[in-house]
Tab-separated table of C-alpha atoms in Angstrom:
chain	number	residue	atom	x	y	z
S	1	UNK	CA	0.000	0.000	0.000
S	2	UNK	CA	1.343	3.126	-1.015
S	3	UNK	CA	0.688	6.439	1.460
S	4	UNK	CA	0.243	10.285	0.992
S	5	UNK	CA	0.142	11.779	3.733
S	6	UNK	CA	-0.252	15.482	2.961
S	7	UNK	CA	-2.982	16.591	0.459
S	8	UNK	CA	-4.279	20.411	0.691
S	9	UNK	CA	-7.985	20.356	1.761
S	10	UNK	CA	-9.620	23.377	-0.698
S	11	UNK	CA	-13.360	23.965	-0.649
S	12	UNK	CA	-13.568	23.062	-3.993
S	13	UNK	CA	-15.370	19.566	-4.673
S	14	UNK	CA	-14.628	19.320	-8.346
S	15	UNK	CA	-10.717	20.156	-8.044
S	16	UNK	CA	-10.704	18.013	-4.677
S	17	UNK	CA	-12.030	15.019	-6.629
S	18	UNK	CA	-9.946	15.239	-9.628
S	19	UNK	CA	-6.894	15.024	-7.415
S	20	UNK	CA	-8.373	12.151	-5.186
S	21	UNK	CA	-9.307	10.240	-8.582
S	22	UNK	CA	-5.743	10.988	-10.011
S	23	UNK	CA	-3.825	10.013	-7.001
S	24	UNK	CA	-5.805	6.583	-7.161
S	25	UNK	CA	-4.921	5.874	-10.521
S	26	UNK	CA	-1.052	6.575	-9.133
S	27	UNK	CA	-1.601	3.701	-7.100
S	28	UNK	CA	-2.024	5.411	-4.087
S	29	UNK	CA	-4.356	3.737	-1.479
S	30	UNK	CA	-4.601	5.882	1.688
S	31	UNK	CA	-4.562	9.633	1.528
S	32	UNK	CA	-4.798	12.616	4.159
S	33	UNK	CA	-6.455	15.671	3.365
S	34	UNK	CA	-4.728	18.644	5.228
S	35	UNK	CA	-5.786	21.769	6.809
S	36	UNK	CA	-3.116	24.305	7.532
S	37	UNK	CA	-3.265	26.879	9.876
S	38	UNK	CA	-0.731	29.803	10.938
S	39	UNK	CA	-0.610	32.896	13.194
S	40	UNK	CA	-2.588	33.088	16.175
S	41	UNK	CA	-4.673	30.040	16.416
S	42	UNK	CA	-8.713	30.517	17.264
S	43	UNK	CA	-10.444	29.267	20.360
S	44	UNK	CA	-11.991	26.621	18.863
S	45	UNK	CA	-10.655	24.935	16.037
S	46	UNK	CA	-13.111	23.019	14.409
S	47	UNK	CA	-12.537	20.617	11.388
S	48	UNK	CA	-13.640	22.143	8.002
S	49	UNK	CA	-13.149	18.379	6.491
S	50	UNK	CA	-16.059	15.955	6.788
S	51	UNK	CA	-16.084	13.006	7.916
S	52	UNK	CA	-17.698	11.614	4.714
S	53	UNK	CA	-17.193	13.175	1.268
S	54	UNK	CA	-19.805	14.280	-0.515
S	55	UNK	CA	-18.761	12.825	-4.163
S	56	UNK	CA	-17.445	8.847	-4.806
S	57	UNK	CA	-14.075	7.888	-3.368
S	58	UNK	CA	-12.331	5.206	-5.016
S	59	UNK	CA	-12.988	2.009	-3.263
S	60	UNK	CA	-9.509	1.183	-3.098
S	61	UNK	CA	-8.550	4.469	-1.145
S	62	UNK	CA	-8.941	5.385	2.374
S	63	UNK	CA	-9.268	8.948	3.642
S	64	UNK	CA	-8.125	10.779	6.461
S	65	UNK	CA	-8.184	14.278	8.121
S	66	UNK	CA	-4.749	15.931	9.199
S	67	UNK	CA	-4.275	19.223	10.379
S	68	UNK	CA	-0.739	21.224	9.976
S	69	UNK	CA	0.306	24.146	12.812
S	70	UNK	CA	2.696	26.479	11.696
S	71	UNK	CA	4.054	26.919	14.665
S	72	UNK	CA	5.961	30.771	15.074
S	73	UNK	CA	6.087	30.998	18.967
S	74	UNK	CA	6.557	28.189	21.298
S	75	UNK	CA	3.731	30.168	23.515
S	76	UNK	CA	1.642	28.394	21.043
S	77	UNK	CA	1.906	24.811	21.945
S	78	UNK	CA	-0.241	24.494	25.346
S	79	UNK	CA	-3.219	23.877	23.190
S	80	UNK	CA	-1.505	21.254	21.000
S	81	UNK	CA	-2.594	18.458	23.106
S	82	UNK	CA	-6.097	19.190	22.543
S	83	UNK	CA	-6.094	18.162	18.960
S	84	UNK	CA	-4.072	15.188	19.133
S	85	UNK	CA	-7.669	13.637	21.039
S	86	UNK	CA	-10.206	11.854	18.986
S	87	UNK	CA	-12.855	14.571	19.512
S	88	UNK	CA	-11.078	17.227	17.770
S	89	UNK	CA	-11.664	15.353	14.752
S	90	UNK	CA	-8.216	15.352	13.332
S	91	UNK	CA	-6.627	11.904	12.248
S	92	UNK	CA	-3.179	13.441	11.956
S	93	UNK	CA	-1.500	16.380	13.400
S	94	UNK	CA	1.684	18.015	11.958
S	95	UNK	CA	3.665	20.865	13.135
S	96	UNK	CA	6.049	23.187	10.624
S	97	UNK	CA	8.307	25.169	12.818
S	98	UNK	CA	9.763	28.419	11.820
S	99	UNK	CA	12.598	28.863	13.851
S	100	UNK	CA	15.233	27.036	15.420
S	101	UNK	CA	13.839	27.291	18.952
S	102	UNK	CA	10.479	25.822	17.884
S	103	UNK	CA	12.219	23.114	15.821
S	104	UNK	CA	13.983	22.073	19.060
S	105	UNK	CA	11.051	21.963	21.154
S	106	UNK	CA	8.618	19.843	18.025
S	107	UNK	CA	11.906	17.319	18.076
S	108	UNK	CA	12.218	17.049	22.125
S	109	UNK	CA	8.733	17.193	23.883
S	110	UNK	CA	6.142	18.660	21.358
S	111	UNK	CA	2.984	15.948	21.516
S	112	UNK	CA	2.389	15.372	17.513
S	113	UNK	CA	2.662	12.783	14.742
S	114	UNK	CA	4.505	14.917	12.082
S	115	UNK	CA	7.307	17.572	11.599
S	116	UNK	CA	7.126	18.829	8.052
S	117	UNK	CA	9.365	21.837	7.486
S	118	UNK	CA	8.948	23.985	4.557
S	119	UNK	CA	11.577	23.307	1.673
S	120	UNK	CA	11.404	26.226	-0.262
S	121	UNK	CA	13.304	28.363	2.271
S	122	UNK	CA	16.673	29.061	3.503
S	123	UNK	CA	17.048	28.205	7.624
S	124	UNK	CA	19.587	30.434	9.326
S	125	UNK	CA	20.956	27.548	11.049
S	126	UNK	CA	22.140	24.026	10.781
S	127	UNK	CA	20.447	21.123	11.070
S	128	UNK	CA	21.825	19.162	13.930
S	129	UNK	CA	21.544	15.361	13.997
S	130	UNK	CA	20.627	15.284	17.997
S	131	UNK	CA	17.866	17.006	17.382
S	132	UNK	CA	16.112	14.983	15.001
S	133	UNK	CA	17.166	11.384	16.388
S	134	UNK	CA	15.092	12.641	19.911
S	135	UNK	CA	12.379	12.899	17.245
S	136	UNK	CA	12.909	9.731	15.599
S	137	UNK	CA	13.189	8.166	18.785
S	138	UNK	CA	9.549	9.313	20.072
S	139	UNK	CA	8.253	8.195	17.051
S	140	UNK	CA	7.854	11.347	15.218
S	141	UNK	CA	8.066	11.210	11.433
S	142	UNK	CA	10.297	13.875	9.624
S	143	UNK	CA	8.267	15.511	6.278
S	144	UNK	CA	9.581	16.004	3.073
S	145	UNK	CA	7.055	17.680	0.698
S	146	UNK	CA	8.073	17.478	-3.022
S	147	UNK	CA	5.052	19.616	-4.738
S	148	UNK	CA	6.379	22.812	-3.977
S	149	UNK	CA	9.376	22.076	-5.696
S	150	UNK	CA	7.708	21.006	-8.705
S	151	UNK	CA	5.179	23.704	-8.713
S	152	UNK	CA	7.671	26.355	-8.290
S	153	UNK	CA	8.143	29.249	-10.723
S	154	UNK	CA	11.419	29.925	-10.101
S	155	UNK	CA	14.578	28.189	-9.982
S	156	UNK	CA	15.406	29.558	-6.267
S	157	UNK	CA	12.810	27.376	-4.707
S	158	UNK	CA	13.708	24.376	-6.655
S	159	UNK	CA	17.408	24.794	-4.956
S	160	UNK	CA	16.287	25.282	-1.786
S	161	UNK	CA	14.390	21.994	-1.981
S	162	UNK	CA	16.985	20.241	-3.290
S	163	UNK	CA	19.775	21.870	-0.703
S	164	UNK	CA	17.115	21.460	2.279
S	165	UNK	CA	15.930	17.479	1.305
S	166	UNK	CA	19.700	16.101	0.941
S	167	UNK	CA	20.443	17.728	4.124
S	168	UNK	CA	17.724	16.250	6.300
S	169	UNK	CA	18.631	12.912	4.406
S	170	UNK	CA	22.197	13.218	5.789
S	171	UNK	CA	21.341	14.471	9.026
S	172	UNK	CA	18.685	11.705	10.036
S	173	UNK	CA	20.867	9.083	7.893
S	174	UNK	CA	17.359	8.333	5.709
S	175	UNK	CA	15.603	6.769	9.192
S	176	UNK	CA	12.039	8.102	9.931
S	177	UNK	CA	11.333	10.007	6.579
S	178	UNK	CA	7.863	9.821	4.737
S	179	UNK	CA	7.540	11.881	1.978
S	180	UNK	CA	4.216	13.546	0.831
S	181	UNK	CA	2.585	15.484	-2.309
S	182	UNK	CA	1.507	18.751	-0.413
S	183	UNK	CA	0.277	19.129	-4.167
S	184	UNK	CA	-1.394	22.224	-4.696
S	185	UNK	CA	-3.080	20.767	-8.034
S	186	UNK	CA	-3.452	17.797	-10.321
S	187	UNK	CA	0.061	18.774	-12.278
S	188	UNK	CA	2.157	18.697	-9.254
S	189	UNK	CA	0.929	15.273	-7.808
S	190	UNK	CA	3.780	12.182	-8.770
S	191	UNK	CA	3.616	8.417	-8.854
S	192	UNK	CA	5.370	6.549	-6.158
S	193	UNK	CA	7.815	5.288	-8.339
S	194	UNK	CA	8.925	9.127	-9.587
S	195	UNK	CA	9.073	9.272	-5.406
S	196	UNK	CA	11.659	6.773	-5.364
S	197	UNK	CA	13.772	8.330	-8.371
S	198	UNK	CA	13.220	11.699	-6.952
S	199	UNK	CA	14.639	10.513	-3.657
S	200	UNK	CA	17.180	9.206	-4.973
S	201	UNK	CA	18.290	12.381	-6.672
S	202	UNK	CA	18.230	13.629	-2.971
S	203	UNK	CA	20.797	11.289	-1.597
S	204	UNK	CA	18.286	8.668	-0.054
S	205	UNK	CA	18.415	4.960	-1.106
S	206	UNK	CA	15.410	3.613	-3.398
S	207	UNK	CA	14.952	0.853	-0.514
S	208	UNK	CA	14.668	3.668	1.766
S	209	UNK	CA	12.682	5.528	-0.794
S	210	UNK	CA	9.982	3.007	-0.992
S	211	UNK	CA	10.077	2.739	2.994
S	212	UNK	CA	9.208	6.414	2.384
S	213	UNK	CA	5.952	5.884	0.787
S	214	UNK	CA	5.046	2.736	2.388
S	215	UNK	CA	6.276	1.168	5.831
S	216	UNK	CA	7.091	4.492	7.592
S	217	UNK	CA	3.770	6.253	5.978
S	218	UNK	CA	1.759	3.518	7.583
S	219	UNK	CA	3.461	3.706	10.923
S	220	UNK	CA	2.576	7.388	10.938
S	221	UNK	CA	-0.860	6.376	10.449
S	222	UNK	CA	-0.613	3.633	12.623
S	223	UNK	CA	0.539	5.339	15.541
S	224	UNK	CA	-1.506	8.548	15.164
S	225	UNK	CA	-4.904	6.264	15.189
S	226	UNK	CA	-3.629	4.060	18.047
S	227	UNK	CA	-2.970	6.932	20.384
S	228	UNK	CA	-6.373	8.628	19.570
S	229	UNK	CA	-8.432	5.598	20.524
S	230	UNK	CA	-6.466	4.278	23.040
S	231	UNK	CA	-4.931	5.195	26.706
S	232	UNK	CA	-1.732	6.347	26.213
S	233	UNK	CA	-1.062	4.968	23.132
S	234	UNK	CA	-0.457	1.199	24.890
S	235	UNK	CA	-4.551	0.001	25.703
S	236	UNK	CA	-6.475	-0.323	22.714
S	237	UNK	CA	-10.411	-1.195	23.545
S	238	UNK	CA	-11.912	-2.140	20.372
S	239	UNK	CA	-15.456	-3.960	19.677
S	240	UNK	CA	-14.863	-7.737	18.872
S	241	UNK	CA	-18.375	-8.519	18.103
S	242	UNK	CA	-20.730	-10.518	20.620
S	243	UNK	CA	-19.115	-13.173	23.104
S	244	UNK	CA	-20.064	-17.043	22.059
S	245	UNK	CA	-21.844	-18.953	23.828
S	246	UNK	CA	-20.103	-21.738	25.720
S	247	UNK	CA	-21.267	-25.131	25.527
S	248	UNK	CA	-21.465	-26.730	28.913
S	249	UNK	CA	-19.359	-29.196	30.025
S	250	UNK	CA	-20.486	-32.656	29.717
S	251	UNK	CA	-20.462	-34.315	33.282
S	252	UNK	CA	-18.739	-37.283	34.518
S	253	UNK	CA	-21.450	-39.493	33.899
S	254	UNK	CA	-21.549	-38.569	30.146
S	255	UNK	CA	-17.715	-38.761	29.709
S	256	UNK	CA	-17.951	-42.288	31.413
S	257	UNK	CA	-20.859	-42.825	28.640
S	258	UNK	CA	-18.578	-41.770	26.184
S	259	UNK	CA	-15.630	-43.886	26.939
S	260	UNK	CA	-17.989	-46.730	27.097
S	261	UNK	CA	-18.093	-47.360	31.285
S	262	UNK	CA	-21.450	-47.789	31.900
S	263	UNK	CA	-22.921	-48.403	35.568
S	264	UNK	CA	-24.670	-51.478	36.879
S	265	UNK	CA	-27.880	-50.125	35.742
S	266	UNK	CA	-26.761	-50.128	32.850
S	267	UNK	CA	-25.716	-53.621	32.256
S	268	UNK	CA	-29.094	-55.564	32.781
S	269	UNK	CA	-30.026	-56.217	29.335
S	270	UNK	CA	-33.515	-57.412	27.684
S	271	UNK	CA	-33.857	-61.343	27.462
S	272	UNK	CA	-35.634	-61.119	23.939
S	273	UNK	CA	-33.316	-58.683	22.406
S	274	UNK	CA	-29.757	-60.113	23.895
S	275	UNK	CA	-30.886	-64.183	23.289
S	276	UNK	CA	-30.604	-63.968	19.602
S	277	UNK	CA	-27.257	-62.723	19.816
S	278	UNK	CA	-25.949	-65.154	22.431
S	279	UNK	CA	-24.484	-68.024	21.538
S	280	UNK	CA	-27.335	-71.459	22.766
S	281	UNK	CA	-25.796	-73.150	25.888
S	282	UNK	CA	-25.342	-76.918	26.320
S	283	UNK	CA	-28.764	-77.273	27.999
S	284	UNK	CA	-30.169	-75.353	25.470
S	285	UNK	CA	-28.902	-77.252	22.568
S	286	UNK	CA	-30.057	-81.036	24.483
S	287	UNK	CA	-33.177	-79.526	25.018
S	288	UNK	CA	-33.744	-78.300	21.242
S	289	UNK	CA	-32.628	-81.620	20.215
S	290	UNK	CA	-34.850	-83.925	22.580
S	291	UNK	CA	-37.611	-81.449	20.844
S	292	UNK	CA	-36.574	-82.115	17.914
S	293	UNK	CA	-36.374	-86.204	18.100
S	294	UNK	CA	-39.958	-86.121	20.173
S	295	UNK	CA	-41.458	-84.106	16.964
S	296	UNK	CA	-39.953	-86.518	14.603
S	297	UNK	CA	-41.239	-89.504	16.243
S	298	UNK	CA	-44.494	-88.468	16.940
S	299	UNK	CA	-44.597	-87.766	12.722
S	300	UNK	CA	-42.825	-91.309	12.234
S	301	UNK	CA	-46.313	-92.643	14.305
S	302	UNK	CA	-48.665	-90.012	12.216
S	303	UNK	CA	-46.922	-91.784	8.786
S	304	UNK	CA	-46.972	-95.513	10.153
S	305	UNK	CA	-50.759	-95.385	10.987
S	306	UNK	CA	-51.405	-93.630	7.441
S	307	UNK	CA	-49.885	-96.327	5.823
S	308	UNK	CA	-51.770	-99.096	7.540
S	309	UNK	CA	-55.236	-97.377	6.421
S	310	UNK	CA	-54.881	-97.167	2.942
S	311	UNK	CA	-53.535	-100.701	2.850
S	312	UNK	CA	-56.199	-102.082	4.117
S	313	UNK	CA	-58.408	-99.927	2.047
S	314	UNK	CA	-56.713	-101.528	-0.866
S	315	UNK	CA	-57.302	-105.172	0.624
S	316	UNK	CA	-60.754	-104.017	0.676
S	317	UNK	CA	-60.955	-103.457	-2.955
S	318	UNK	CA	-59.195	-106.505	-3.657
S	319	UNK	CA	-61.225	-108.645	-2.382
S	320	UNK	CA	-64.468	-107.439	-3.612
S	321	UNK	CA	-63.709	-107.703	-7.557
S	322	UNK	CA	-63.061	-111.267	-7.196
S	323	UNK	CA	-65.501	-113.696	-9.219
């Protein structure tokens, strides 16, 4: 699955939707629609994005809300951890410091998901590798956006891009780096595979490249969701659907049943239905057979005395039809 993780949020439905439907086509399977804000932030900051879009999404492609804080004053950040809560209605929240003090305090302590720094302009001071690694370390993804680059005018920008990528490529040693659109339109948006090529232009490895758009995206994502719906980021209650029911447990009588014990009761069995599948005892057989001569001697006698009446009935005859 292939991530972008910073798409401008514009009011627009019809320019919104022809970059959704062209970053599908990309290949591009979860995208976050951003909100930025900068200078002094309202009292209530309420999410212009909705929850459901009113055209067609691409079935293949998941969306989610992000919100980016320019942050100018470190004054700024006791209302941060506000919106990293599931109510505020923010999936994602990224920070873009200005300065090298607010930089610092977004890499050691600030509470948010993101640090994308804007590429198109020169920093008056060096990036330091102990700063980012405490970021890295926390979990904290370092941003590269490539659209303003592309959508530049001038040739400045595109330098600073270039100069301000390959730096934070040495610095964090490619670990921890997702790179996004930040596409203002249709023309800047790229495929990940011109990601990976363009990354490589940068200094950064294509293995690292593709971890870019992929495996460090989706930890982002990951993370940001798990410690919005859970305590702390470590207990995670989610609905598992209904408990089953539990069959009882057969008792000891049935598992004696089933092993094939059965109890005295048990073993008286039914004198008609167990004699025809006993084998005849000795008696048995004497007794049959004493039965069995009786009834053939008592026919012998029925056959005997048949025989003497019809020969006498012949006699009979015989003697009368002499002369």
């Amino acid at each position: 699955m292939y991530y972008d993780l910073n798409v401008p949020w514009t009011s627009r439905e019809a320019d919104l939707q022809r970059k959704i439907s062209f970053l599908a086509d990309l290949g591009y399977n979860l995208l976050a629609l951003g909100q930025t804000l900068s200078g002094k932030f309202p009292r209530d900051i309420t999410c212009p994005i909705p929850a459901t879009l009113t055209f067609a999404v691409p079935p293949s492609v998941q969306i989610l809300r992000r919100l980016t804080l320019v942050i100018q004053d470190s004054s700024q950040n006791h209302r941060i951890k506000d919106l990293t809560s599931h109510s505020s209605g923010y999936d994602i929240l990224a920070v873009r410091p200005t300065d090298e003090k607010t930089l610092q305090h977004a890499c050691g302590s600030l509470d948010c998901d993101i640090i994308s720094l804007d590429l198109t302009i020169r920093y008056p001071f060096h990036f330091k590798y102990k700063m980012f690694s405490q970021a890295i370390e926390r979990g904290v993804r370092i941003e590269l956006c490539y659209g303003p680059g592309i959508a530049a005018f001038d040739s400045t920008s595109r330098q600073r891009v270039i100069e301000n990528a390959t730096a934070l490529i040495k610095i964090t040693r490619g670990r921890g780096l997702i790179i996004s659109s930040d596409a203002a339109n249709v023309l800047s948006c790229r495929g990940p595979a011109d990601i990976v090529n363009l990354a490589a232009i940068w200094g950064l490895g294509q293995e690292r490249g593709m971890e870019a758009v992929t495996k460090e995206a989706r930890s982002c994502a990951v993370a940001a969701q798990i410690k919005r719906t859970s305590y702390r980021g470590v207990i995670d209650v989610i609905y598992g659907g209904e408990k089953p029911l539990k069959e009882s447990a057969p008792t000891k009588q049935e598992k004696n049943q089933a092993k094939g014990k059965r109890k005295a009761a048990e073993m008286t069995v039914e004198p008609d239905k167990d004699n025809t599948d006993k084998p005849l005892s000795k008696r048995q057989m004497k007794k049959i057979a004493a039965e069995a001569r009786k009834a053939n001697s008592g026919n012998k006698e029925a056959d005997d005395g048949q025989g003497k009446i019809q020969n006498g009935t012949q006699m009979d005859v015989d003697t009368t039809t002499e002369p």
